[in-house]
């Protein structure tokens, strides 16, 4: 899907900031070198930074180009985020609630970081279109799965075909992203605009989360299995923690108590996903249907949960959480010998041996090939996500060591104890 382009943005900084040899988790027993043509000239930091800046601008432009309105399709409703322009083999010309919210969450990050006022206004107009699209789909009548509908047509009408529904992470991620937009509005002096957004849009999604998070019929993000999913629970927990902040800001005392209570219960519920025997966080518990071939219950979407919803305040969703670290190590080990591409561990650039990381797929038993079933394969989204995980982990370890020199020693000892 189009969301893969977003992950590639993350990887740019990761590849520049941390050498592969710096990974505290990467296996090191793959020794077959691969030789590629030497690039002309000697790479230097300035050239790399210039390339990253150029590629980032290009990638942001391509992401924005997938958000309606479109000249080529005047029926697409403004604010609808196109998963992919591909309409055949595979047909992804729809707007997924989950993917759209993740894209908007990233755009809000750009709004917070840019110093270009004109660009910030352009980005804000895209988010405002998305808010309008959200109001539209929230108001649709007769939806079998309500706010949990996985995807819609690009014109904002319901998708009526067979699909894995409901997907209860979608409203949670949307609430999380729009809560961050609400904070942006308040930070720029629009307190009343933030209140309207909270009361008329965000609260609806948070109410859905409160009602539905205990369910075990929800589909996972790969749209294959039903049950209680770590990624979904993490999204719901993060949405409610931001809901607590907004309810407190707007003196919404009744919902403040609900959101606080439910978020605390969700945090405790996440502990159920730890598999003490195999020492990793399971992707699904209370399985209730769908694909049953994922015997290991080891899945990269657990790592994506840490990237999308993690905080620096501790808990299982933190990139530095010992149980998350243990899970990442298990995932790398699972894919290390699974794909032929991972037989190569070192390349050579200008006479220097450079380690190559492990290409990561969705889960070891995967058979989806992108347009059917045969054999799984590495995903650019997840491999880029693993690079981002290590980048964030490296920064967190540096910060922790600066604040408390014993912190990184504690993390290392905890990881060793768990695995």
mmCIF file of C-alpha atoms in Angstrom:
data_model
loop_
_atom_site.group_PDB
_atom_site.id
_atom_site.type_symbol
_atom_site.label_atom_id
_atom_site.label_comp_id
_atom_site.label_asym_id
_atom_site.label_seq_id
_atom_site.Cartn_x
_atom_site.Cartn_y
_atom_site.Cartn_z
ATOM 1 C CA UNK A 1 0.000 0.000 0.000
ATOM 2 C CA UNK A 2 0.887 3.656 -0.271
ATOM 3 C CA UNK A 3 1.751 3.765 3.408
ATOM 4 C CA UNK A 4 5.040 2.066 2.504
ATOM 5 C CA UNK A 5 6.243 5.424 1.135
ATOM 6 C CA UNK A 6 5.804 6.843 4.602
ATOM 7 C CA UNK A 7 8.019 4.205 6.151
ATOM 8 C CA UNK A 8 10.767 4.951 3.636
ATOM 9 C CA UNK A 9 10.872 8.505 4.948
ATOM 10 C CA UNK A 10 11.646 7.191 8.406
ATOM 11 C CA UNK A 11 14.456 5.042 7.099
ATOM 12 C CA UNK A 12 16.352 7.968 5.585
ATOM 13 C CA UNK A 13 17.403 9.372 8.928
ATOM 14 C CA UNK A 14 17.937 5.900 10.349
ATOM 15 C CA UNK A 15 20.441 4.890 7.697
ATOM 16 C CA UNK A 16 22.381 8.113 8.088
ATOM 17 C CA UNK A 17 22.420 8.184 11.870
ATOM 18 C CA UNK A 18 23.367 4.644 12.866
ATOM 19 C CA UNK A 19 25.775 2.233 11.168
ATOM 20 C CA UNK A 20 24.456 -1.301 10.919
ATOM 21 C CA UNK A 21 27.254 -2.457 13.195
ATOM 22 C CA UNK A 22 25.831 -0.250 15.944
ATOM 23 C CA UNK A 23 22.711 -2.372 16.247
ATOM 24 C CA UNK A 24 22.594 -4.002 19.668
ATOM 25 C CA UNK A 25 20.220 -6.642 18.359
ATOM 26 C CA UNK A 26 21.441 -7.627 14.898
ATOM 27 C CA UNK A 27 22.726 -11.206 14.504
ATOM 28 C CA UNK A 28 26.339 -11.325 13.360
ATOM 29 C CA UNK A 29 26.827 -14.853 12.065
ATOM 30 C CA UNK A 30 26.077 -14.132 8.383
ATOM 31 C CA UNK A 31 29.469 -13.660 6.709
ATOM 32 C CA UNK A 32 29.033 -13.915 2.954
ATOM 33 C CA UNK A 33 30.227 -10.685 1.305
ATOM 34 C CA UNK A 34 28.604 -9.086 -1.712
ATOM 35 C CA UNK A 35 30.484 -6.748 -4.038
ATOM 36 C CA UNK A 36 28.762 -3.857 -5.807
ATOM 37 C CA UNK A 37 30.246 -1.263 -8.196
ATOM 38 C CA UNK A 38 32.070 1.503 -6.367
ATOM 39 C CA UNK A 39 30.344 4.897 -6.567
ATOM 40 C CA UNK A 40 32.244 7.699 -8.250
ATOM 41 C CA UNK A 41 33.934 9.995 -5.786
ATOM 42 C CA UNK A 42 34.174 9.614 -2.036
ATOM 43 C CA UNK A 43 30.933 9.888 -0.082
ATOM 44 C CA UNK A 44 30.904 12.617 2.522
ATOM 45 C CA UNK A 45 28.504 13.795 5.183
ATOM 46 C CA UNK A 46 27.455 16.933 3.324
ATOM 47 C CA UNK A 47 26.532 14.989 0.194
ATOM 48 C CA UNK A 48 24.550 12.488 2.235
ATOM 49 C CA UNK A 49 22.705 15.229 4.115
ATOM 50 C CA UNK A 50 21.878 16.964 0.824
ATOM 51 C CA UNK A 51 20.527 13.720 -0.618
ATOM 52 C CA UNK A 52 18.424 13.053 2.493
ATOM 53 C CA UNK A 53 16.983 16.577 2.311
ATOM 54 C CA UNK A 54 16.149 16.195 -1.378
ATOM 55 C CA UNK A 55 14.649 12.744 -0.960
ATOM 56 C CA UNK A 56 12.587 13.881 2.037
ATOM 57 C CA UNK A 57 11.099 16.737 0.024
ATOM 58 C CA UNK A 58 10.293 14.376 -2.838
ATOM 59 C CA UNK A 59 8.758 11.764 -0.543
ATOM 60 C CA UNK A 60 6.596 14.342 1.239
ATOM 61 C CA UNK A 61 5.371 15.613 -2.116
ATOM 62 C CA UNK A 62 4.464 12.098 -3.253
ATOM 63 C CA UNK A 63 2.597 11.431 -0.015
ATOM 64 C CA UNK A 64 0.594 14.641 -0.350
ATOM 65 C CA UNK A 65 -0.218 13.777 -3.962
ATOM 66 C CA UNK A 66 -2.183 10.765 -2.729
ATOM 67 C CA UNK A 67 -4.607 12.894 -0.718
ATOM 68 C CA UNK A 68 -7.758 14.035 -2.542
ATOM 69 C CA UNK A 69 -8.843 16.214 -4.271
ATOM 70 C CA UNK A 70 -7.393 14.839 -7.505
ATOM 71 C CA UNK A 71 -7.599 16.332 -10.974
ATOM 72 C CA UNK A 72 -7.656 12.817 -12.423
ATOM 73 C CA UNK A 73 -10.586 11.759 -10.244
ATOM 74 C CA UNK A 74 -13.010 14.588 -9.452
ATOM 75 C CA UNK A 75 -15.267 12.136 -7.587
ATOM 76 C CA UNK A 76 -12.690 11.596 -4.840
ATOM 77 C CA UNK A 77 -13.790 13.412 -1.710
ATOM 78 C CA UNK A 78 -11.319 15.979 -0.317
ATOM 79 C CA UNK A 79 -9.405 14.550 2.610
ATOM 80 C CA UNK A 80 -9.635 10.931 1.454
ATOM 81 C CA UNK A 81 -6.172 9.346 1.562
ATOM 82 C CA UNK A 82 -5.608 6.946 -1.321
ATOM 83 C CA UNK A 83 -3.886 3.740 -0.212
ATOM 84 C CA UNK A 84 -2.563 3.269 -3.753
ATOM 85 C CA UNK A 85 -3.548 4.421 -7.245
ATOM 86 C CA UNK A 86 -3.383 0.766 -8.321
ATOM 87 C CA UNK A 87 -6.837 -0.513 -9.288
ATOM 88 C CA UNK A 88 -5.846 -3.921 -10.643
ATOM 89 C CA UNK A 89 -3.589 -6.647 -9.301
ATOM 90 C CA UNK A 90 -3.805 -5.466 -6.599
ATOM 91 C CA UNK A 91 -6.800 -3.142 -6.272
ATOM 92 C CA UNK A 92 -5.941 -0.714 -3.480
ATOM 93 C CA UNK A 93 -7.771 2.369 -4.729
ATOM 94 C CA UNK A 94 -9.602 2.876 -1.429
ATOM 95 C CA UNK A 95 -9.121 4.868 1.731
ATOM 96 C CA UNK A 96 -8.373 2.791 4.821
ATOM 97 C CA UNK A 97 -9.229 4.318 8.184
ATOM 98 C CA UNK A 98 -5.984 3.051 9.711
ATOM 99 C CA UNK A 99 -3.610 4.063 6.939
ATOM 100 C CA UNK A 100 -5.230 7.467 6.526
ATOM 101 C CA UNK A 101 -4.881 8.235 10.223
ATOM 102 C CA UNK A 102 -1.221 7.172 10.241
ATOM 103 C CA UNK A 103 -0.536 9.442 7.269
ATOM 104 C CA UNK A 104 -2.250 12.384 8.944
ATOM 105 C CA UNK A 105 -0.345 11.758 12.142
ATOM 106 C CA UNK A 106 2.881 12.092 10.173
ATOM 107 C CA UNK A 107 1.698 15.254 8.420
ATOM 108 C CA UNK A 108 0.898 16.786 11.802
ATOM 109 C CA UNK A 109 4.495 16.032 12.797
ATOM 110 C CA UNK A 110 5.655 17.953 9.718
ATOM 111 C CA UNK A 111 3.425 20.869 10.736
ATOM 112 C CA UNK A 112 5.051 20.937 14.144
ATOM 113 C CA UNK A 113 8.584 20.821 12.774
ATOM 114 C CA UNK A 114 8.541 23.111 9.722
ATOM 115 C CA UNK A 115 9.663 26.727 9.936
ATOM 116 C CA UNK A 116 8.023 27.524 6.615
ATOM 117 C CA UNK A 117 4.710 29.229 7.442
ATOM 118 C CA UNK A 118 3.382 28.813 3.906
ATOM 119 C CA UNK A 119 4.105 25.085 3.928
ATOM 120 C CA UNK A 120 2.542 24.745 7.371
ATOM 121 C CA UNK A 121 -0.666 26.330 6.078
ATOM 122 C CA UNK A 122 -0.707 23.997 3.072
ATOM 123 C CA UNK A 123 -0.323 21.009 5.369
ATOM 124 C CA UNK A 124 -3.012 22.302 7.703
ATOM 125 C CA UNK A 125 -5.441 22.620 4.809
ATOM 126 C CA UNK A 126 -4.875 18.920 4.062
ATOM 127 C CA UNK A 127 -5.565 18.006 7.680
ATOM 128 C CA UNK A 128 -8.695 20.179 7.662
ATOM 129 C CA UNK A 129 -9.889 18.320 4.563
ATOM 130 C CA UNK A 130 -9.268 15.079 6.431
ATOM 131 C CA UNK A 131 -11.296 16.334 9.396
ATOM 132 C CA UNK A 132 -14.128 17.068 6.976
ATOM 133 C CA UNK A 133 -13.856 13.586 5.489
ATOM 134 C CA UNK A 134 -13.892 12.101 8.994
ATOM 135 C CA UNK A 135 -17.061 14.009 9.885
ATOM 136 C CA UNK A 136 -18.618 12.609 6.724
ATOM 137 C CA UNK A 137 -17.822 8.940 7.396
ATOM 138 C CA UNK A 138 -18.712 9.266 11.079
ATOM 139 C CA UNK A 139 -22.139 10.455 9.984
ATOM 140 C CA UNK A 140 -22.863 7.662 7.506
ATOM 141 C CA UNK A 141 -25.953 5.657 8.420
ATOM 142 C CA UNK A 142 -26.410 1.915 8.203
ATOM 143 C CA UNK A 143 -22.766 0.872 8.424
ATOM 144 C CA UNK A 144 -22.697 -2.725 9.629
ATOM 145 C CA UNK A 145 -19.537 -2.195 11.670
ATOM 146 C CA UNK A 146 -20.052 1.459 12.520
ATOM 147 C CA UNK A 147 -16.866 3.430 13.068
ATOM 148 C CA UNK A 148 -14.937 0.149 12.824
ATOM 149 C CA UNK A 149 -15.414 -0.133 9.052
ATOM 150 C CA UNK A 150 -11.982 -0.846 7.624
ATOM 151 C CA UNK A 151 -12.154 1.127 4.386
ATOM 152 C CA UNK A 152 -14.303 3.320 2.147
ATOM 153 C CA UNK A 153 -14.535 4.221 -1.511
ATOM 154 C CA UNK A 154 -12.537 7.299 -2.441
ATOM 155 C CA UNK A 155 -15.772 9.255 -2.928
ATOM 156 C CA UNK A 156 -16.653 8.638 0.715
ATOM 157 C CA UNK A 157 -19.313 5.998 0.110
ATOM 158 C CA UNK A 158 -19.213 2.681 2.001
ATOM 159 C CA UNK A 159 -17.299 -0.307 0.682
ATOM 160 C CA UNK A 160 -19.928 -3.044 0.470
ATOM 161 C CA UNK A 161 -17.819 -6.004 -0.593
ATOM 162 C CA UNK A 162 -16.544 -8.813 1.569
ATOM 163 C CA UNK A 163 -13.723 -7.753 3.874
ATOM 164 C CA UNK A 164 -12.202 -8.466 7.265
ATOM 165 C CA UNK A 165 -14.277 -6.247 9.557
ATOM 166 C CA UNK A 166 -14.437 -4.679 12.051
ATOM 167 C CA UNK A 167 -10.955 -3.192 12.498
ATOM 168 C CA UNK A 168 -11.151 -1.412 15.812
ATOM 169 C CA UNK A 169 -7.682 0.118 15.681
ATOM 170 C CA UNK A 170 -8.821 2.593 12.988
ATOM 171 C CA UNK A 171 -10.950 4.914 15.165
ATOM 172 C CA UNK A 172 -8.305 4.777 17.893
ATOM 173 C CA UNK A 173 -5.490 5.875 15.565
ATOM 174 C CA UNK A 174 -7.727 8.572 14.099
ATOM 175 C CA UNK A 175 -8.513 9.870 17.598
ATOM 176 C CA UNK A 176 -4.811 9.827 18.435
ATOM 177 C CA UNK A 177 -3.828 11.753 15.291
ATOM 178 C CA UNK A 178 -6.607 14.325 15.652
ATOM 179 C CA UNK A 179 -5.834 14.765 19.345
ATOM 180 C CA UNK A 180 -2.357 15.826 18.250
ATOM 181 C CA UNK A 181 -3.938 18.217 15.761
ATOM 182 C CA UNK A 182 -6.092 19.568 18.568
ATOM 183 C CA UNK A 183 -2.912 20.238 20.547
ATOM 184 C CA UNK A 184 -1.505 22.023 17.497
ATOM 185 C CA UNK A 185 -4.555 24.263 17.277
ATOM 186 C CA UNK A 186 -4.386 25.109 20.970
ATOM 187 C CA UNK A 187 -0.655 25.778 20.714
ATOM 188 C CA UNK A 188 -1.357 28.263 17.926
ATOM 189 C CA UNK A 189 -4.033 30.082 19.872
ATOM 190 C CA UNK A 190 -7.143 28.409 18.467
ATOM 191 C CA UNK A 191 -8.560 27.075 21.730
ATOM 192 C CA UNK A 192 -12.160 27.176 20.491
ATOM 193 C CA UNK A 193 -11.254 25.333 17.289
ATOM 194 C CA UNK A 194 -9.571 22.664 19.353
ATOM 195 C CA UNK A 195 -12.653 22.334 21.534
ATOM 196 C CA UNK A 196 -14.936 21.900 18.509
ATOM 197 C CA UNK A 197 -12.662 19.228 17.102
ATOM 198 C CA UNK A 198 -12.551 17.392 20.413
ATOM 199 C CA UNK A 199 -16.277 17.526 21.126
ATOM 200 C CA UNK A 200 -17.596 16.826 17.622
ATOM 201 C CA UNK A 201 -15.057 14.375 16.167
ATOM 202 C CA UNK A 202 -12.447 13.042 18.575
ATOM 203 C CA UNK A 203 -14.896 12.219 21.372
ATOM 204 C CA UNK A 204 -16.919 9.996 19.014
ATOM 205 C CA UNK A 205 -13.880 7.867 18.260
ATOM 206 C CA UNK A 206 -12.844 7.745 21.917
ATOM 207 C CA UNK A 207 -16.338 6.636 22.909
ATOM 208 C CA UNK A 208 -16.064 3.859 20.320
ATOM 209 C CA UNK A 209 -12.734 2.785 21.834
ATOM 210 C CA UNK A 210 -14.231 2.684 25.332
ATOM 211 C CA UNK A 211 -17.117 0.530 24.119
ATOM 212 C CA UNK A 212 -15.220 -1.848 21.863
ATOM 213 C CA UNK A 213 -11.674 -2.408 23.087
ATOM 214 C CA UNK A 214 -12.489 -5.564 25.078
ATOM 215 C CA UNK A 215 -13.862 -7.321 21.991
ATOM 216 C CA UNK A 216 -12.154 -10.356 20.481
ATOM 217 C CA UNK A 217 -13.696 -10.314 16.995
ATOM 218 C CA UNK A 218 -11.600 -7.467 15.594
ATOM 219 C CA UNK A 219 -9.371 -8.092 12.564
ATOM 220 C CA UNK A 220 -5.645 -7.470 12.821
ATOM 221 C CA UNK A 221 -3.790 -4.932 10.672
ATOM 222 C CA UNK A 222 -2.916 -7.602 8.084
ATOM 223 C CA UNK A 223 -6.663 -8.291 7.802
ATOM 224 C CA UNK A 224 -6.193 -12.008 8.344
ATOM 225 C CA UNK A 225 -6.865 -12.943 11.970
ATOM 226 C CA UNK A 226 -9.542 -12.186 14.553
ATOM 227 C CA UNK A 227 -8.962 -11.808 18.260
ATOM 228 C CA UNK A 228 -7.313 -9.373 20.643
ATOM 229 C CA UNK A 229 -4.264 -7.856 18.950
ATOM 230 C CA UNK A 230 -1.264 -6.152 20.539
ATOM 231 C CA UNK A 231 -1.126 -3.449 17.866
ATOM 232 C CA UNK A 232 -4.818 -2.639 18.245
ATOM 233 C CA UNK A 233 -4.666 -2.571 22.041
ATOM 234 C CA UNK A 234 -1.607 -0.292 21.909
ATOM 235 C CA UNK A 235 -3.414 2.121 19.573
ATOM 236 C CA UNK A 236 -6.460 2.168 21.827
ATOM 237 C CA UNK A 237 -4.337 2.769 24.927
ATOM 238 C CA UNK A 238 -2.460 5.652 23.286
ATOM 239 C CA UNK A 239 -5.669 7.283 22.052
ATOM 240 C CA UNK A 240 -7.197 7.213 25.508
ATOM 241 C CA UNK A 241 -4.077 8.651 27.155
ATOM 242 C CA UNK A 242 -4.332 11.675 24.862
ATOM 243 C CA UNK A 243 -8.082 11.730 25.454
ATOM 244 C CA UNK A 244 -7.345 12.155 29.159
ATOM 245 C CA UNK A 245 -5.262 15.237 28.384
ATOM 246 C CA UNK A 246 -7.959 16.800 26.212
ATOM 247 C CA UNK A 247 -10.746 16.029 28.673
ATOM 248 C CA UNK A 248 -8.703 17.708 31.398
ATOM 249 C CA UNK A 249 -7.987 20.720 29.173
ATOM 250 C CA UNK A 250 -11.659 21.242 28.373
ATOM 251 C CA UNK A 251 -12.960 20.389 31.869
ATOM 252 C CA UNK A 252 -14.807 17.360 30.534
ATOM 253 C CA UNK A 253 -14.872 15.691 33.942
ATOM 254 C CA UNK A 254 -17.253 12.833 33.106
ATOM 255 C CA UNK A 255 -15.155 11.618 30.188
ATOM 256 C CA UNK A 256 -11.912 12.331 32.039
ATOM 257 C CA UNK A 257 -12.745 9.669 34.597
ATOM 258 C CA UNK A 258 -13.817 7.189 31.911
ATOM 259 C CA UNK A 259 -10.747 7.714 29.770
ATOM 260 C CA UNK A 260 -8.408 7.442 32.758
ATOM 261 C CA UNK A 261 -10.011 4.257 34.020
ATOM 262 C CA UNK A 262 -10.129 2.562 30.615
ATOM 263 C CA UNK A 263 -6.565 3.539 29.675
ATOM 264 C CA UNK A 264 -5.294 2.043 32.925
ATOM 265 C CA UNK A 265 -7.171 -1.181 32.248
ATOM 266 C CA UNK A 266 -5.745 -1.292 28.730
ATOM 267 C CA UNK A 267 -2.214 -0.852 30.059
ATOM 268 C CA UNK A 268 -2.732 -3.846 32.338
ATOM 269 C CA UNK A 269 -4.322 -5.854 29.538
ATOM 270 C CA UNK A 270 -1.252 -5.396 27.337
ATOM 271 C CA UNK A 271 0.731 -7.440 29.850
ATOM 272 C CA UNK A 272 -1.287 -10.508 28.834
ATOM 273 C CA UNK A 273 0.525 -10.587 25.478
ATOM 274 C CA UNK A 274 3.872 -11.572 26.996
ATOM 275 C CA UNK A 275 4.844 -15.165 26.257
ATOM 276 C CA UNK A 276 7.169 -16.028 29.130
ATOM 277 C CA UNK A 277 8.082 -19.414 27.635
ATOM 278 C CA UNK A 278 9.176 -18.091 24.227
ATOM 279 C CA UNK A 279 10.220 -14.649 25.571
ATOM 280 C CA UNK A 280 8.423 -12.351 23.166
ATOM 281 C CA UNK A 281 5.246 -10.328 22.915
ATOM 282 C CA UNK A 282 2.581 -12.278 21.059
ATOM 283 C CA UNK A 283 0.686 -10.517 18.318
ATOM 284 C CA UNK A 284 -2.759 -12.047 19.033
ATOM 285 C CA UNK A 285 -4.440 -13.599 22.052
ATOM 286 C CA UNK A 286 -8.016 -14.784 22.506
ATOM 287 C CA UNK A 287 -7.943 -15.877 18.847
ATOM 288 C CA UNK A 288 -11.482 -16.152 17.483
ATOM 289 C CA UNK A 289 -11.139 -16.821 13.750
ATOM 290 C CA UNK A 290 -9.390 -16.123 10.493
ATOM 291 C CA UNK A 291 -5.928 -17.308 9.528
ATOM 292 C CA UNK A 292 -4.780 -20.086 11.794
ATOM 293 C CA UNK A 293 -1.383 -20.753 10.230
ATOM 294 C CA UNK A 294 0.559 -18.262 12.346
ATOM 295 C CA UNK A 295 1.673 -20.879 14.842
ATOM 296 C CA UNK A 296 4.550 -18.865 16.271
ATOM 297 C CA UNK A 297 2.376 -15.805 17.083
ATOM 298 C CA UNK A 298 5.535 -13.780 16.407
ATOM 299 C CA UNK A 299 4.750 -10.782 14.200
ATOM 300 C CA UNK A 300 6.429 -7.542 13.147
ATOM 301 C CA UNK A 301 3.274 -5.529 13.804
ATOM 302 C CA UNK A 302 4.269 -5.571 17.477
ATOM 303 C CA UNK A 303 7.326 -3.496 16.558
ATOM 304 C CA UNK A 304 5.180 -1.161 14.462
ATOM 305 C CA UNK A 305 3.060 -0.596 17.569
ATOM 306 C CA UNK A 306 6.139 0.672 19.419
ATOM 307 C CA UNK A 307 6.972 3.017 16.537
ATOM 308 C CA UNK A 308 3.446 4.367 16.100
ATOM 309 C CA UNK A 309 2.274 4.618 19.701
ATOM 310 C CA UNK A 310 5.307 4.334 21.942
ATOM 311 C CA UNK A 311 6.217 6.907 24.537
ATOM 312 C CA UNK A 312 9.281 7.572 26.647
ATOM 313 C CA UNK A 313 7.227 7.106 29.799
ATOM 314 C CA UNK A 314 7.760 3.357 30.118
ATOM 315 C CA UNK A 315 5.376 0.493 29.564
ATOM 316 C CA UNK A 316 5.418 -2.321 27.031
ATOM 317 C CA UNK A 317 5.053 -0.006 24.037
ATOM 318 C CA UNK A 318 8.289 1.869 24.786
ATOM 319 C CA UNK A 319 11.150 1.056 22.379
ATOM 320 C CA UNK A 320 13.400 0.566 25.420
ATOM 321 C CA UNK A 321 11.013 -1.771 27.214
ATOM 322 C CA UNK A 322 12.967 -5.010 27.892
ATOM 323 C CA UNK A 323 10.092 -7.160 26.600
ATOM 324 C CA UNK A 324 9.917 -5.122 23.386
ATOM 325 C CA UNK A 325 13.688 -5.471 22.975
ATOM 326 C CA UNK A 326 13.403 -9.206 23.454
ATOM 327 C CA UNK A 327 10.639 -9.365 20.838
ATOM 328 C CA UNK A 328 12.705 -7.437 18.300
ATOM 329 C CA UNK A 329 15.584 -9.823 18.822
ATOM 330 C CA UNK A 330 13.310 -12.825 18.245
ATOM 331 C CA UNK A 331 11.895 -11.278 15.061
ATOM 332 C CA UNK A 332 15.347 -10.620 13.623
ATOM 333 C CA UNK A 333 16.420 -14.161 14.420
ATOM 334 C CA UNK A 334 13.266 -15.569 12.794
ATOM 335 C CA UNK A 335 13.921 -13.812 9.472
ATOM 336 C CA UNK A 336 17.694 -14.022 9.457
ATOM 337 C CA UNK A 337 17.796 -17.281 7.463
ATOM 338 C CA UNK A 338 14.290 -17.305 6.011
ATOM 339 C CA UNK A 339 14.833 -15.282 2.818
ATOM 340 C CA UNK A 340 17.663 -15.776 0.280
ATOM 341 C CA UNK A 341 18.447 -12.043 0.368
ATOM 342 C CA UNK A 342 19.471 -12.428 4.003
ATOM 343 C CA UNK A 343 22.287 -14.794 3.112
ATOM 344 C CA UNK A 344 24.370 -11.706 2.423
ATOM 345 C CA UNK A 345 25.564 -9.909 5.517
ATOM 346 C CA UNK A 346 28.328 -7.615 4.224
ATOM 347 C CA UNK A 347 28.856 -5.413 1.198
ATOM 348 C CA UNK A 348 31.879 -3.402 0.108
ATOM 349 C CA UNK A 349 31.898 0.310 -0.620
ATOM 350 C CA UNK A 350 35.181 2.020 -1.574
ATOM 351 C CA UNK A 351 37.159 -0.857 -0.127
ATOM 352 C CA UNK A 352 35.330 -0.773 3.180
ATOM 353 C CA UNK A 353 33.229 -3.658 4.467
ATOM 354 C CA UNK A 354 29.779 -2.424 5.409
ATOM 355 C CA UNK A 355 27.370 -4.660 7.340
ATOM 356 C CA UNK A 356 23.888 -5.230 5.886
ATOM 357 C CA UNK A 357 20.878 -5.544 8.136
ATOM 358 C CA UNK A 358 18.303 -8.317 8.011
ATOM 359 C CA UNK A 359 15.358 -7.836 5.640
ATOM 360 C CA UNK A 360 12.161 -8.297 7.659
ATOM 361 C CA UNK A 361 8.759 -9.691 6.646
ATOM 362 C CA UNK A 362 5.398 -9.673 8.386
ATOM 363 C CA UNK A 363 5.683 -13.002 10.203
ATOM 364 C CA UNK A 364 7.603 -16.229 9.527
ATOM 365 C CA UNK A 365 4.625 -18.272 8.286
ATOM 366 C CA UNK A 366 3.428 -15.595 5.817
ATOM 367 C CA UNK A 367 2.345 -16.756 2.335
ATOM 368 C CA UNK A 368 1.004 -13.451 0.935
ATOM 369 C CA UNK A 369 3.102 -12.297 -2.024
ATOM 370 C CA UNK A 370 1.476 -8.905 -2.647
ATOM 371 C CA UNK A 371 -1.121 -10.059 -5.171
ATOM 372 C CA UNK A 372 -1.988 -13.562 -4.092
ATOM 373 C CA UNK A 373 -0.567 -16.409 -2.062
ATOM 374 C CA UNK A 374 2.570 -18.430 -2.586
ATOM 375 C CA UNK A 375 5.404 -17.371 -0.327
ATOM 376 C CA UNK A 376 5.930 -14.381 1.954
ATOM 377 C CA UNK A 377 8.705 -11.890 1.363
ATOM 378 C CA UNK A 378 10.516 -8.993 3.053
ATOM 379 C CA UNK A 379 8.430 -5.828 3.240
ATOM 380 C CA UNK A 380 10.045 -2.450 2.636
ATOM 381 C CA UNK A 381 7.676 -0.935 5.207
ATOM 382 C CA UNK A 382 8.726 -3.319 7.954
ATOM 383 C CA UNK A 383 12.429 -3.359 7.090
ATOM 384 C CA UNK A 384 12.424 0.449 7.158
ATOM 385 C CA UNK A 385 10.482 0.273 10.390
ATOM 386 C CA UNK A 386 13.136 -1.968 11.923
ATOM 387 C CA UNK A 387 15.774 0.584 10.923
ATOM 388 C CA UNK A 388 13.699 3.285 12.586
ATOM 389 C CA UNK A 389 13.354 1.154 15.705
ATOM 390 C CA UNK A 390 17.135 0.872 16.023
ATOM 391 C CA UNK A 391 17.550 4.572 15.359
ATOM 392 C CA UNK A 392 15.100 5.437 18.126
ATOM 393 C CA UNK A 393 16.656 2.879 20.426
ATOM 394 C CA UNK A 394 20.110 4.339 19.823
ATOM 395 C CA UNK A 395 18.899 7.841 20.621
ATOM 396 C CA UNK A 396 17.087 6.603 23.718
ATOM 397 C CA UNK A 397 20.188 4.806 24.981
ATOM 398 C CA UNK A 398 22.334 7.905 24.427
ATOM 399 C CA UNK A 399 19.804 10.072 26.259
ATOM 400 C CA UNK A 400 19.480 7.558 29.072
ATOM 401 C CA UNK A 401 23.213 7.243 29.492
ATOM 402 C CA UNK A 402 23.549 11.030 29.580
ATOM 403 C CA UNK A 403 20.882 11.311 32.247
ATOM 404 C CA UNK A 404 21.884 8.220 34.227
ATOM 405 C CA UNK A 405 24.977 6.233 33.317
ATOM 406 C CA UNK A 406 23.533 3.131 34.944
ATOM 407 C CA UNK A 407 20.434 3.200 32.715
ATOM 408 C CA UNK A 408 21.955 1.565 29.644
ATOM 409 C CA UNK A 409 23.579 -1.063 31.832
ATOM 410 C CA UNK A 410 20.179 -1.838 33.339
ATOM 411 C CA UNK A 411 18.597 -2.218 29.886
ATOM 412 C CA UNK A 412 21.369 -4.593 28.798
ATOM 413 C CA UNK A 413 21.085 -6.706 31.925
ATOM 414 C CA UNK A 414 17.298 -6.861 31.658
ATOM 415 C CA UNK A 415 17.486 -7.964 28.027
ATOM 416 C CA UNK A 416 19.971 -10.669 28.936
ATOM 417 C CA UNK A 417 17.705 -11.889 31.726
ATOM 418 C CA UNK A 418 14.682 -12.106 29.428
ATOM 419 C CA UNK A 419 16.296 -13.898 26.502
#
